[in-house]
Amino acid sequence: MKPALGIALSSLLVLALLSLALGDLVYSPAQFIDAALHKGDTARALIFWQIRLPRTLLAMVVGAGLGASGAALQGYLRNPLADPGIVGISATAGLGAVAALYFGLTAFAFWVLPAAAMGGAGLAALILFFLARREASITSVILGGVALSSLSVALTALMMNLSPNPWALSEIAYWLMGSVADRSFAELSFAAPLIGVGILVLAQTGKALNALTLGEETARSLGVSPARTGRLIVLGTLLSVGTGVAVAGSIGFVGLAAPHLLRPFLGEKPGALILPSAIVGALLLLGADMLARLLSGPGTPLYLGVTTALLGAPFFLFLVTQQRRG
Amino acid sequence: MTRLRLDNITGGPGQASVLQSITTRFGSGLTGLVGPNGAGKSTLLKICMGLLKPTHGSVLINDQPLQSLTLVERAKRLAYLPQNGPVHWAMRVRDLVWLGRYNSGVDKGTDEVAVNQAMIDCAVDPFAERMVLSLSGGERSRVLLARALAAQTPVLLVDEPTNALDPAQQHRVMNILRQKADEGTSIICAIHDLPLAAKYCDRLILLRSGKIIEDAKTAAVITSQNFTDTYGLAFDKRGYLRDEQA
């Protein structure tokens, strides 16, 4: 294993332990072990098992999906600016969720909102599948994605515009800012398998993405079908990002940044970045969530989508200037 | 021995029919496709590779219709080097040449031997560990050629491999193709530079407006009449080419 990957994995482990131990209630090592083993103070064990553990795991899982999808999309589109938002899956998932909130359907059951989000993303994926059916289809997929994204953002804004009351409006607005707070094992057991399968589907495309480095024509002459690769990436993004949006709202930046953070250490070969980007995506989102949690004042929670962009973007800018200089 | 046969091929990119009723066959040796811009040289190569579908006619490789073969089966029989092919990400030379073995379907050891041999043939082995984007134009085109050679396919389709290279590099690239043709590979190479074509090719196909004007041994195609008819150029008394229309 490359040293960079070892560092990322061990940082993830350390951060996960810190995420479980820190918060309004700080656990000492002994209290941490007690809570983990369900012993002693039951409130501490309850917070550990019911609040912090699902939140920590969900942040990691959602971040992993975003990171893997970002790496695969950058490779597929051969564009370092691509992120999971570019193919419209995030925005359409967001639209589905907002529609559920707007029509007040979320009161029926916890699964209605994620299901609506997955429905929106699934519809977008079907359209992208149709666009990806031909060879030489990469431009169609990106243009279709941009159109779907714009349409979804407009429809989301329309629903907020027509929102029946300020409470519904604020509910939609807060949801759109993204969060993994107050999630339970129900959300985790819904999201983790789907995102896991999504990441595996994306990882399947690695070799084809390496060949696409030489352009679509050469890739086809090597036996790669850009159309098939495109469909796998749409499916993988639907599962890994659509599911993430469904349980945690819209979270930008992680998918864009994760592969960039790895390139100086692992090189630019797109296939070699997908799984490592999942690890770094998990690391970034968990870190952003811990900051959001620790910086939040009482009664005014900071949302995850806000912290990822607010802290990540300046750091990313710094990184870009360093690379340009180097 | 015929490896590749074109049977009454008509077609081109999109709705355009660049090629009109092309029938020819390719065996071993180095065949040059010559003719002015837009004559259909690149289109012919793309149809041979299956990257463009002809509107009429068929491509047969070892008597099998190309259309009946999967992309992977085609890749085992034909290698294709496009004109000015892109390299989108910073990649090591060795990794790029390895892409030529993408669908080899053999063990890694055999792949390794093929990659090393292609790098030696193209004299890119001294900078195998360098990044492709850091190379000069000549070095880079030899790396891309090495990628195509690494596949070790019986047929190699090459589109303008000497484009934008200095004269020394042009001869270097053509020498590599010549050597491979002598070793038994069927090479079809679109080429603009007629002196290079005359020096290295066994056979030339002269295309104009999508039709074969002349298809014969090199010396028979490089004639003053063909130059005048095809390019509107003629040799003056001093042996220089001049524009007939000027």
Coordinates of C-alpha atoms in Angstrom, one line a residue:
Chain A
M1 CA 0.0 0.0 0.0
K2 CA 1.2 3.5 -0.8
P3 CA 2.1 5.6 2.2
A4 CA -0.4 8.2 1.3
L5 CA -3.2 5.7 1.5
G6 CA -1.9 4.3 4.9
I7 CA -1.9 7.9 6.2
A8 CA -5.5 8.5 4.9
L9 CA -6.8 5.3 6.4
S10 CA -5.2 5.8 9.8
S11 CA -6.4 9.4 9.9
L12 CA -9.9 8.2 9.2
L13 CA -9.7 5.8 12.1
V14 CA -8.4 8.4 14.5
L15 CA -11.0 10.9 13.3
A16 CA -13.8 8.4 13.7
L17 CA -12.7 7.7 17.3
L18 CA -12.6 11.4 18.0
S19 CA -16.0 11.9 16.4
L20 CA -17.4 9.3 18.8
A21 CA -15.6 10.8 21.8
L22 CA -16.1 14.5 21.3
G23 CA -19.2 16.7 21.4
D24 CA -21.2 18.6 24.1
L25 CA -20.3 15.6 26.2
V26 CA -16.6 14.8 26.1
Y27 CA -15.8 11.2 26.9
S28 CA -12.6 10.2 28.7
P29 CA -11.0 7.0 27.4
A30 CA -12.5 5.0 30.2
Q31 CA -16.0 6.5 29.7
F32 CA -15.5 5.8 25.9
I33 CA -14.8 2.1 26.5
D34 CA -17.7 1.9 29.0
A35 CA -20.1 3.5 26.6
A36 CA -18.9 1.3 23.7
L37 CA -19.4 -1.8 25.8
H38 CA -22.9 -0.6 27.0
K39 CA -21.7 -0.4 30.6
G40 CA -21.9 2.2 33.3
D41 CA -23.7 5.5 32.7
T42 CA -26.6 4.6 30.4
A43 CA -27.1 8.1 29.0
R44 CA -23.5 8.1 27.8
A45 CA -24.0 4.6 26.2
L46 CA -27.2 5.9 24.6
I47 CA -25.6 8.9 23.1
F48 CA -22.7 6.8 21.9
W49 CA -24.9 4.1 20.3
Q50 CA -27.9 6.0 19.2
I51 CA -26.5 9.4 18.2
R52 CA -22.8 9.5 17.6
L53 CA -22.2 6.1 16.1
P54 CA -24.8 6.4 13.3
R55 CA -23.8 10.0 12.6
T56 CA -20.1 9.1 12.4
L57 CA -20.7 6.1 10.2
L58 CA -23.2 7.9 8.0
A59 CA -20.8 10.8 7.4
M60 CA -18.1 8.3 6.4
V61 CA -20.4 6.4 4.1
V62 CA -21.8 9.5 2.4
G63 CA -18.4 11.0 2.0
A64 CA -17.0 7.8 0.5
G65 CA -19.8 7.8 -2.1
L66 CA -19.1 11.4 -3.0
G67 CA -15.3 10.9 -3.3
A68 CA -15.5 7.8 -5.4
S69 CA -18.1 9.3 -7.8
G70 CA -16.0 12.5 -8.1
A71 CA -12.9 10.6 -9.1
A72 CA -14.8 8.4 -11.6
L73 CA -16.6 11.4 -13.2
Q74 CA -13.4 13.4 -13.5
G75 CA -11.8 10.4 -15.2
Y76 CA -14.8 9.8 -17.5
L77 CA -15.3 13.4 -18.5
R78 CA -11.5 13.9 -18.5
N79 CA -12.0 17.1 -16.6
P80 CA -10.5 17.9 -13.2
L81 CA -13.4 20.3 -12.6
A82 CA -16.1 17.6 -12.7
D83 CA -17.9 16.7 -9.5
P84 CA -20.9 14.5 -8.8
G85 CA -23.2 17.6 -9.2
I86 CA -22.3 17.9 -12.9
V87 CA -24.4 15.0 -14.2
G88 CA -27.5 16.3 -12.4
I89 CA -27.9 13.3 -10.0
S90 CA -27.5 15.4 -6.9
A91 CA -29.9 18.2 -8.0
T92 CA -32.6 15.8 -9.1
A93 CA -32.3 13.8 -5.9
G94 CA -32.6 17.1 -4.0
L95 CA -35.7 18.0 -6.1
G96 CA -37.3 14.7 -5.2
A97 CA -36.7 15.3 -1.5
V98 CA -37.9 18.9 -1.7
A99 CA -41.1 17.7 -3.5
A100 CA -41.7 15.3 -0.6
L101 CA -41.2 18.0 1.9
Y102 CA -43.3 20.5 -0.1
F103 CA -46.3 18.1 -0.3
G104 CA -45.9 17.2 3.3
L105 CA -45.4 13.5 2.6
T106 CA -42.5 13.1 5.0
A107 CA -44.8 12.9 8.0
F108 CA -46.0 9.4 6.9
A109 CA -42.8 7.5 7.4
F110 CA -39.0 8.1 7.6
W111 CA -38.4 6.4 4.3
V112 CA -40.6 8.7 2.2
L113 CA -38.0 11.4 1.9
P114 CA -35.1 9.1 0.8
A115 CA -37.4 7.2 -1.5
A116 CA -38.6 10.5 -3.2
A117 CA -34.9 11.6 -3.5
M118 CA -34.0 8.3 -5.1
G119 CA -37.0 8.5 -7.4
G120 CA -35.8 11.9 -8.6
A121 CA -32.2 10.7 -9.1
G122 CA -33.4 7.5 -10.8
L123 CA -35.4 9.6 -13.3
A124 CA -32.3 11.6 -14.1
A125 CA -30.3 8.4 -14.4
L126 CA -32.8 7.0 -16.9
I127 CA -32.5 10.1 -19.0
L128 CA -28.6 9.9 -18.8
F129 CA -28.8 6.2 -19.7
F130 CA -30.7 7.2 -22.8
L131 CA -28.1 9.8 -23.7
A132 CA -25.3 7.4 -23.1
R133 CA -26.7 4.7 -25.4
R134 CA -24.7 5.8 -28.4
E135 CA -20.9 5.6 -28.8
A136 CA -19.2 9.0 -28.7
S137 CA -21.7 10.0 -26.0
I138 CA -19.6 11.7 -23.3
T139 CA -20.6 15.2 -24.4
S140 CA -24.3 14.3 -24.5
V141 CA -24.1 13.0 -20.9
I142 CA -22.4 16.1 -19.6
L143 CA -24.8 18.5 -21.5
G144 CA -27.8 16.4 -20.4
G145 CA -26.6 16.5 -16.8
V146 CA -26.1 20.3 -16.9
A147 CA -29.7 20.7 -18.3
L148 CA -31.2 18.3 -15.7
S149 CA -29.3 20.1 -13.0
S150 CA -30.5 23.6 -14.0
L151 CA -34.1 22.3 -14.4
S152 CA -34.0 20.7 -10.9
V153 CA -32.6 23.8 -9.3
A154 CA -35.3 25.9 -11.0
L155 CA -38.1 23.6 -9.9
T156 CA -36.7 23.4 -6.4
A157 CA -36.6 27.2 -6.3
L158 CA -40.2 27.2 -7.6
M159 CA -41.4 25.0 -4.8
M160 CA -39.7 27.2 -2.2
N161 CA -41.3 30.2 -4.0
L162 CA -44.7 28.7 -3.7
S163 CA -44.1 27.3 -0.3
P164 CA -47.4 27.4 1.8
N165 CA -45.8 28.8 5.0
P166 CA -42.5 30.0 6.3
W167 CA -42.0 26.7 8.3
A168 CA -42.2 24.6 5.2
L169 CA -39.8 27.0 3.5
S170 CA -37.3 26.8 6.3
E171 CA -37.6 23.0 6.5
I172 CA -36.7 22.8 2.7
A173 CA -33.9 25.4 3.1
Y174 CA -32.3 23.6 6.0
W175 CA -32.6 20.2 4.3
L176 CA -30.9 21.6 1.2
M177 CA -27.9 22.7 3.4
G178 CA -27.1 19.0 4.1
S179 CA -26.6 17.3 7.5
V180 CA -25.9 13.9 9.1
A181 CA -27.2 15.1 12.5
D182 CA -30.0 13.2 14.2
R183 CA -29.8 10.2 11.8
S184 CA -30.3 6.7 13.1
F185 CA -29.3 3.2 12.1
A186 CA -32.4 3.1 9.9
E187 CA -30.9 5.7 7.6
L188 CA -27.5 4.0 7.8
S189 CA -28.8 0.6 6.9
F190 CA -30.7 2.1 4.0
A191 CA -27.7 4.0 2.7
A192 CA -24.6 1.9 3.4
P193 CA -25.4 -1.1 1.2
L194 CA -26.5 1.1 -1.7
I195 CA -23.5 3.4 -1.5
G196 CA -21.2 0.4 -1.1
V197 CA -22.6 -1.2 -4.3
G198 CA -22.3 2.1 -6.0
I199 CA -18.6 2.5 -5.1
L200 CA -18.0 -1.1 -6.4
V201 CA -19.7 -0.3 -9.7
L202 CA -17.6 2.8 -10.1
A203 CA -14.4 0.9 -9.2
Q204 CA -15.3 -1.5 -12.1
T205 CA -14.8 1.3 -14.6
G206 CA -11.2 2.1 -13.5
K207 CA -9.4 0.3 -16.3
A208 CA -11.7 1.7 -19.0
L209 CA -11.1 5.2 -17.6
N210 CA -7.4 4.7 -17.9
A211 CA -7.9 3.8 -21.6
L212 CA -10.1 6.9 -22.0
T213 CA -7.1 9.0 -21.1
L214 CA -6.1 8.5 -24.8
G215 CA -9.5 9.8 -26.1
E216 CA -12.7 8.0 -27.0
E217 CA -11.5 6.7 -30.4
T218 CA -8.3 5.2 -29.1
A219 CA -10.3 3.7 -26.2
R220 CA -12.7 2.1 -28.5
S221 CA -9.9 0.7 -30.6
L222 CA -8.6 -0.8 -27.4
G223 CA -11.9 -2.6 -26.9
V224 CA -13.4 -0.2 -24.4
S225 CA -17.0 0.9 -24.9
P226 CA -17.4 4.5 -23.8
A227 CA -21.2 4.0 -23.8
R228 CA -21.0 1.1 -21.4
T229 CA -18.5 2.9 -19.2
G230 CA -20.9 5.9 -19.2
R231 CA -23.9 3.8 -18.1
L232 CA -21.9 2.2 -15.3
I233 CA -20.8 5.6 -14.1
V234 CA -24.4 6.9 -14.2
L235 CA -25.5 3.8 -12.2
G236 CA -22.6 4.1 -9.8
T237 CA -23.3 7.8 -9.2
L238 CA -27.0 7.2 -8.8
L239 CA -26.3 4.6 -6.0
S240 CA -23.3 6.4 -4.4
V241 CA -24.4 10.0 -4.6
G242 CA -28.2 9.8 -5.1
T243 CA -28.4 7.7 -1.9
G244 CA -26.1 10.2 -0.1
V245 CA -28.3 13.1 -1.0
A246 CA -31.4 11.1 0.0
V247 CA -30.1 10.6 3.6
A248 CA -27.9 13.7 4.1
G249 CA -29.1 16.4 1.7
S250 CA -26.9 18.3 -0.8
I251 CA -23.2 18.3 0.1
G252 CA -20.9 19.9 -2.4
F253 CA -17.2 20.1 -2.8
V254 CA -16.2 16.7 -1.3
G255 CA -16.5 14.9 -4.7
L256 CA -14.5 17.6 -6.4
A257 CA -11.7 17.8 -3.8
A258 CA -11.0 14.2 -2.9
P259 CA -9.3 13.2 -6.1
H260 CA -7.3 16.4 -6.2
L261 CA -5.9 15.8 -2.8
L262 CA -4.7 12.4 -3.9
R263 CA -3.1 13.2 -7.3
P264 CA 0.1 14.6 -6.0
F265 CA 0.7 11.3 -4.1
L266 CA -0.9 8.7 -6.3
G267 CA -0.5 10.2 -9.8
E268 CA -3.2 11.1 -12.3
K269 CA -4.2 7.6 -13.6
P270 CA -8.0 7.8 -13.2
G271 CA -8.5 4.2 -12.4
A272 CA -6.0 4.3 -9.5
L273 CA -8.0 7.2 -7.8
I274 CA -11.5 5.8 -7.4
L275 CA -11.2 3.7 -4.2
P276 CA -8.6 6.0 -2.5
S277 CA -10.9 8.9 -3.3
A278 CA -13.7 7.1 -1.4
I279 CA -11.4 6.9 1.7
V280 CA -10.4 10.6 1.4
G281 CA -14.1 11.5 0.8
A282 CA -15.0 9.8 4.0
L283 CA -12.2 11.6 5.8
L284 CA -13.3 15.0 4.5
L285 CA -16.9 14.6 5.3
L286 CA -16.3 13.2 8.7
G287 CA -13.9 16.1 9.4
A288 CA -16.4 18.7 8.1
D289 CA -19.1 17.1 10.2
M290 CA -17.0 17.2 13.4
L291 CA -16.2 20.9 12.7
A292 CA -19.9 21.6 12.1
R293 CA -20.7 19.9 15.3
L294 CA -18.0 21.5 17.4
L295 CA -18.5 25.0 16.0
S296 CA -22.3 25.0 16.3
G297 CA -23.7 27.2 19.1
P298 CA -26.6 26.1 21.2
G299 CA -29.8 26.2 19.1
T300 CA -28.0 27.3 15.9
P301 CA -26.6 24.2 14.2
L302 CA -24.1 24.7 11.4
Y303 CA -25.1 22.6 8.4
L304 CA -22.7 20.2 6.7
G305 CA -23.1 21.6 3.2
V306 CA -22.1 25.0 4.6
T307 CA -18.9 23.8 6.4
T308 CA -17.7 21.6 3.6
A309 CA -17.7 24.6 1.2
L310 CA -16.7 27.2 3.7
L311 CA -13.7 25.4 5.0
G312 CA -12.9 23.3 1.9
A313 CA -13.0 26.0 -0.8
P314 CA -10.3 28.2 0.6
F315 CA -8.1 25.2 1.3
F316 CA -8.7 24.0 -2.2
L317 CA -7.8 27.4 -3.6
F318 CA -4.5 27.3 -1.6
L319 CA -3.8 23.8 -3.0
V320 CA -4.4 25.0 -6.6
T321 CA -2.0 28.0 -6.2
Q322 CA 0.6 25.7 -4.7
Q323 CA 0.4 23.2 -7.5
R324 CA 0.5 25.9 -10.1
R325 CA 3.7 27.3 -8.5
G326 CA 5.2 23.8 -8.2
Chain B
M1 CA -2.3 -13.3 -47.9
T2 CA -5.2 -10.9 -47.4
R3 CA -5.7 -9.8 -43.9
L4 CA -8.1 -6.9 -44.4
R5 CA -10.6 -6.5 -47.2
L6 CA -12.8 -3.5 -48.0
D7 CA -15.8 -4.4 -50.1
N8 CA -17.6 -1.6 -51.9
I9 CA -17.3 0.8 -48.9
T10 CA -19.4 4.0 -49.0
G11 CA -19.7 6.3 -46.0
G12 CA -18.2 8.9 -43.8
P13 CA -18.8 10.7 -40.5
G14 CA -22.4 11.8 -39.9
Q15 CA -24.6 12.1 -43.0
A16 CA -21.6 12.8 -45.2
S17 CA -20.4 10.2 -47.7
V18 CA -16.7 10.9 -47.9
L19 CA -15.8 7.5 -49.3
Q20 CA -17.5 6.2 -52.5
S21 CA -17.4 2.5 -53.5
I22 CA -14.0 1.7 -52.1
T23 CA -12.9 -1.9 -52.8
T24 CA -9.4 -3.0 -51.9
R25 CA -7.5 -5.5 -49.9
F26 CA -4.5 -5.4 -47.6
G27 CA -1.9 -8.0 -47.0
S28 CA 1.5 -7.7 -45.4
G29 CA 3.8 -4.7 -46.0
L30 CA 3.5 -1.0 -45.5
T31 CA 0.7 0.6 -47.5
G32 CA 0.5 4.4 -47.7
L33 CA -2.7 6.3 -48.1
V34 CA -2.0 9.6 -49.9
G35 CA -4.2 12.3 -51.2
P36 CA -5.2 15.9 -50.4
N37 CA -7.0 17.0 -47.2
G38 CA -10.5 15.7 -47.2
A39 CA -9.8 12.9 -49.7
G40 CA -11.0 10.4 -47.1
K41 CA -7.7 8.9 -45.7
S42 CA -8.7 9.2 -42.0
T43 CA -12.2 8.1 -42.8
L44 CA -10.9 5.0 -44.5
L45 CA -8.8 4.2 -41.4
K46 CA -11.7 4.8 -39.0
I47 CA -14.0 2.5 -41.1
C48 CA -11.3 -0.2 -41.1
M49 CA -11.1 0.1 -37.2
G50 CA -14.9 0.1 -36.9
L51 CA -15.0 3.6 -35.4
L52 CA -17.3 4.7 -38.2
K53 CA -19.9 2.5 -39.7
P54 CA -20.1 2.5 -43.5
T55 CA -23.5 3.2 -45.1
H56 CA -22.8 0.6 -47.7
G57 CA -20.3 -2.3 -48.1
S58 CA -18.4 -4.4 -45.6
V59 CA -15.1 -4.6 -43.9
L60 CA -13.7 -8.1 -43.6
I61 CA -10.8 -9.1 -41.3
N62 CA -9.4 -12.5 -42.1
D63 CA -12.7 -13.1 -44.0
Q64 CA -14.8 -12.3 -40.9
P65 CA -17.1 -9.3 -41.1
L66 CA -15.8 -6.6 -38.7
Q67 CA -19.4 -5.8 -37.7
S68 CA -19.8 -9.4 -36.3
L69 CA -16.8 -8.9 -34.0
T70 CA -17.1 -7.4 -30.5
L71 CA -14.9 -4.4 -29.6
V72 CA -12.5 -6.7 -27.7
E73 CA -12.2 -9.1 -30.7
R74 CA -11.5 -6.2 -33.0
A75 CA -8.8 -4.9 -30.6
K76 CA -7.0 -8.3 -30.8
R77 CA -6.8 -8.0 -34.6
L78 CA -6.3 -4.3 -35.3
A79 CA -4.5 -1.5 -33.6
Y80 CA -5.2 2.1 -34.3
L81 CA -3.1 5.3 -33.8
P82 CA -5.1 8.4 -34.4
Q83 CA -3.7 11.7 -35.7
N84 CA -2.5 14.0 -32.8
G85 CA -4.1 11.6 -30.2
P86 CA -4.7 13.3 -26.9
V87 CA -3.2 12.3 -23.5
H88 CA -5.6 13.8 -20.9
W89 CA -3.9 13.0 -17.7
A90 CA -0.3 13.1 -16.6
M91 CA 0.8 9.4 -17.1
R92 CA 4.1 7.7 -16.9
V93 CA 5.4 6.5 -20.3
R94 CA 5.4 2.9 -19.2
D95 CA 1.8 3.1 -18.0
L96 CA 0.7 4.6 -21.3
V97 CA 2.4 1.9 -23.4
W98 CA 0.8 -0.7 -21.1
L99 CA -2.6 0.5 -22.3
G100 CA -1.8 -1.2 -25.6
R101 CA -2.2 -4.5 -23.8
Y102 CA -5.6 -3.5 -22.4
N103 CA -7.4 -6.5 -23.9
S104 CA -4.5 -8.8 -24.7
G105 CA -6.2 -11.7 -22.8
V106 CA -2.8 -13.3 -22.0
D107 CA -0.7 -13.5 -18.9
K108 CA 1.0 -10.5 -17.4
G109 CA 4.5 -11.8 -18.2
T110 CA 3.7 -11.9 -22.0
D111 CA 2.2 -8.4 -21.7
E112 CA 5.4 -7.2 -20.0
V113 CA 7.6 -8.6 -22.8
A114 CA 5.4 -7.0 -25.4
V115 CA 5.5 -3.6 -23.6
N116 CA 9.3 -3.7 -23.2
Q117 CA 9.8 -4.7 -26.8
A118 CA 7.5 -1.9 -28.1
M119 CA 9.4 0.6 -25.9
I120 CA 12.8 -0.6 -27.3
D121 CA 11.5 -0.6 -30.9
C122 CA 10.4 3.0 -30.5
A123 CA 13.5 4.0 -28.5
V124 CA 11.3 5.3 -25.6
D125 CA 12.7 2.9 -23.0
P126 CA 15.3 5.4 -21.7
F127 CA 12.5 7.6 -20.4
A128 CA 10.0 4.9 -19.5
E129 CA 9.5 6.4 -16.0
R130 CA 9.0 10.0 -17.1
M131 CA 5.6 11.7 -17.5
V132 CA 4.3 11.8 -21.0
L133 CA 3.4 15.5 -20.7
S134 CA 7.0 16.4 -20.0
L135 CA 8.3 14.9 -23.3
S136 CA 9.0 16.7 -26.6
G137 CA 6.7 16.3 -29.6
G138 CA 8.9 13.7 -31.2
E139 CA 9.3 11.6 -28.1
R140 CA 5.6 11.8 -27.3
S141 CA 4.6 10.5 -30.8
R142 CA 7.0 7.6 -30.4
V143 CA 5.4 6.8 -27.1
L144 CA 2.0 6.8 -28.6
L145 CA 3.3 4.6 -31.5
A146 CA 4.8 2.2 -28.9
R147 CA 1.4 1.9 -27.3
A148 CA -0.1 0.9 -30.7
L149 CA 2.8 -1.6 -31.3
A150 CA 2.6 -3.1 -27.9
A151 CA -0.8 -4.6 -28.9
Q152 CA 1.1 -6.8 -31.4
T153 CA -1.9 -7.0 -33.7
P154 CA -1.5 -8.4 -37.2
V155 CA -2.9 -5.2 -38.6
L156 CA -1.8 -1.6 -37.6
L157 CA -3.7 1.5 -38.8
V158 CA -1.8 4.7 -38.4
D159 CA -3.1 8.2 -39.2
E160 CA -0.5 10.8 -40.1
P161 CA 2.2 9.6 -37.6
T162 CA 4.8 12.2 -38.9
N163 CA 2.6 15.2 -38.6
A164 CA 4.3 18.1 -36.9
L165 CA 7.6 16.3 -36.4
D166 CA 11.0 17.5 -37.5
P167 CA 12.6 15.7 -40.5
A168 CA 14.8 13.5 -38.3
Q169 CA 11.9 12.4 -36.2
Q170 CA 9.8 11.8 -39.3
H171 CA 12.4 9.4 -40.6
R172 CA 12.7 7.8 -37.2
V173 CA 9.0 7.1 -37.0
M174 CA 8.8 5.8 -40.6
N175 CA 11.8 3.6 -39.9
I176 CA 10.0 2.0 -37.0
L177 CA 6.9 1.3 -39.2
R178 CA 9.2 -0.1 -42.0
Q179 CA 10.9 -2.4 -39.6
K180 CA 7.5 -3.7 -38.2
A181 CA 6.2 -4.2 -41.8
D182 CA 9.3 -6.2 -42.6
E183 CA 8.6 -8.3 -39.5
G184 CA 5.2 -9.2 -40.9
T185 CA 2.7 -6.6 -39.6
S186 CA 0.3 -5.2 -42.2
I187 CA 0.5 -1.5 -41.8
I188 CA -1.8 1.0 -43.4
C189 CA -0.6 4.5 -42.9
A190 CA -2.2 7.8 -44.0
I191 CA 0.6 10.2 -44.9
H192 CA 0.9 13.6 -46.4
D193 CA 4.6 13.7 -47.0
L194 CA 5.1 12.2 -50.5
P195 CA 8.9 11.9 -50.3
L196 CA 8.5 10.0 -47.1
A197 CA 5.8 7.8 -48.6
A198 CA 8.0 7.2 -51.7
K199 CA 10.9 6.2 -49.5
Y200 CA 9.2 3.9 -47.0
C201 CA 6.0 2.5 -48.4
D202 CA 5.7 -0.7 -50.5
R203 CA 2.4 0.3 -52.0
L204 CA 0.4 3.6 -52.2
I205 CA -3.3 4.2 -52.5
L206 CA -4.0 7.6 -54.0
L207 CA -7.4 8.9 -52.9
R208 CA -9.2 12.0 -54.2
S209 CA -12.7 13.0 -53.2
G210 CA -13.4 9.7 -51.6
K211 CA -12.4 7.6 -54.6
I212 CA -9.3 5.4 -55.3
I213 CA -7.5 7.1 -58.2
E214 CA -4.5 4.9 -58.2
D215 CA -3.6 1.7 -56.2
A216 CA -0.2 0.2 -57.1
K217 CA 3.4 -0.2 -56.1
T218 CA 4.9 3.0 -54.8
A219 CA 7.0 4.0 -57.9
A220 CA 4.0 3.6 -60.2
V221 CA 1.9 6.0 -58.1
I222 CA 4.4 8.8 -57.6
T223 CA 4.2 10.2 -61.1
S224 CA 4.2 13.7 -62.4
Q225 CA 0.8 13.3 -63.9
N226 CA -0.7 12.1 -60.5
F227 CA 0.8 15.2 -58.8
T228 CA -0.7 17.5 -61.3
D229 CA -4.1 15.8 -61.3
T230 CA -4.4 15.5 -57.5
Y231 CA -2.7 18.5 -56.0
G232 CA -2.5 20.9 -58.9
L233 CA 1.3 20.8 -58.6
A234 CA 3.9 20.1 -61.2
F235 CA 7.7 19.9 -61.2
D236 CA 9.4 22.8 -62.9
K237 CA 12.7 22.5 -64.8
R238 CA 14.8 22.8 -61.6
G239 CA 12.9 19.9 -60.1
Y240 CA 10.9 22.0 -57.6
L241 CA 7.1 21.6 -57.2
R242 CA 5.1 24.6 -58.3
D243 CA 1.4 25.5 -58.2
E244 CA -0.2 24.9 -61.6
Q245 CA -3.1 27.2 -60.9
A246 CA -0.9 30.1 -59.7

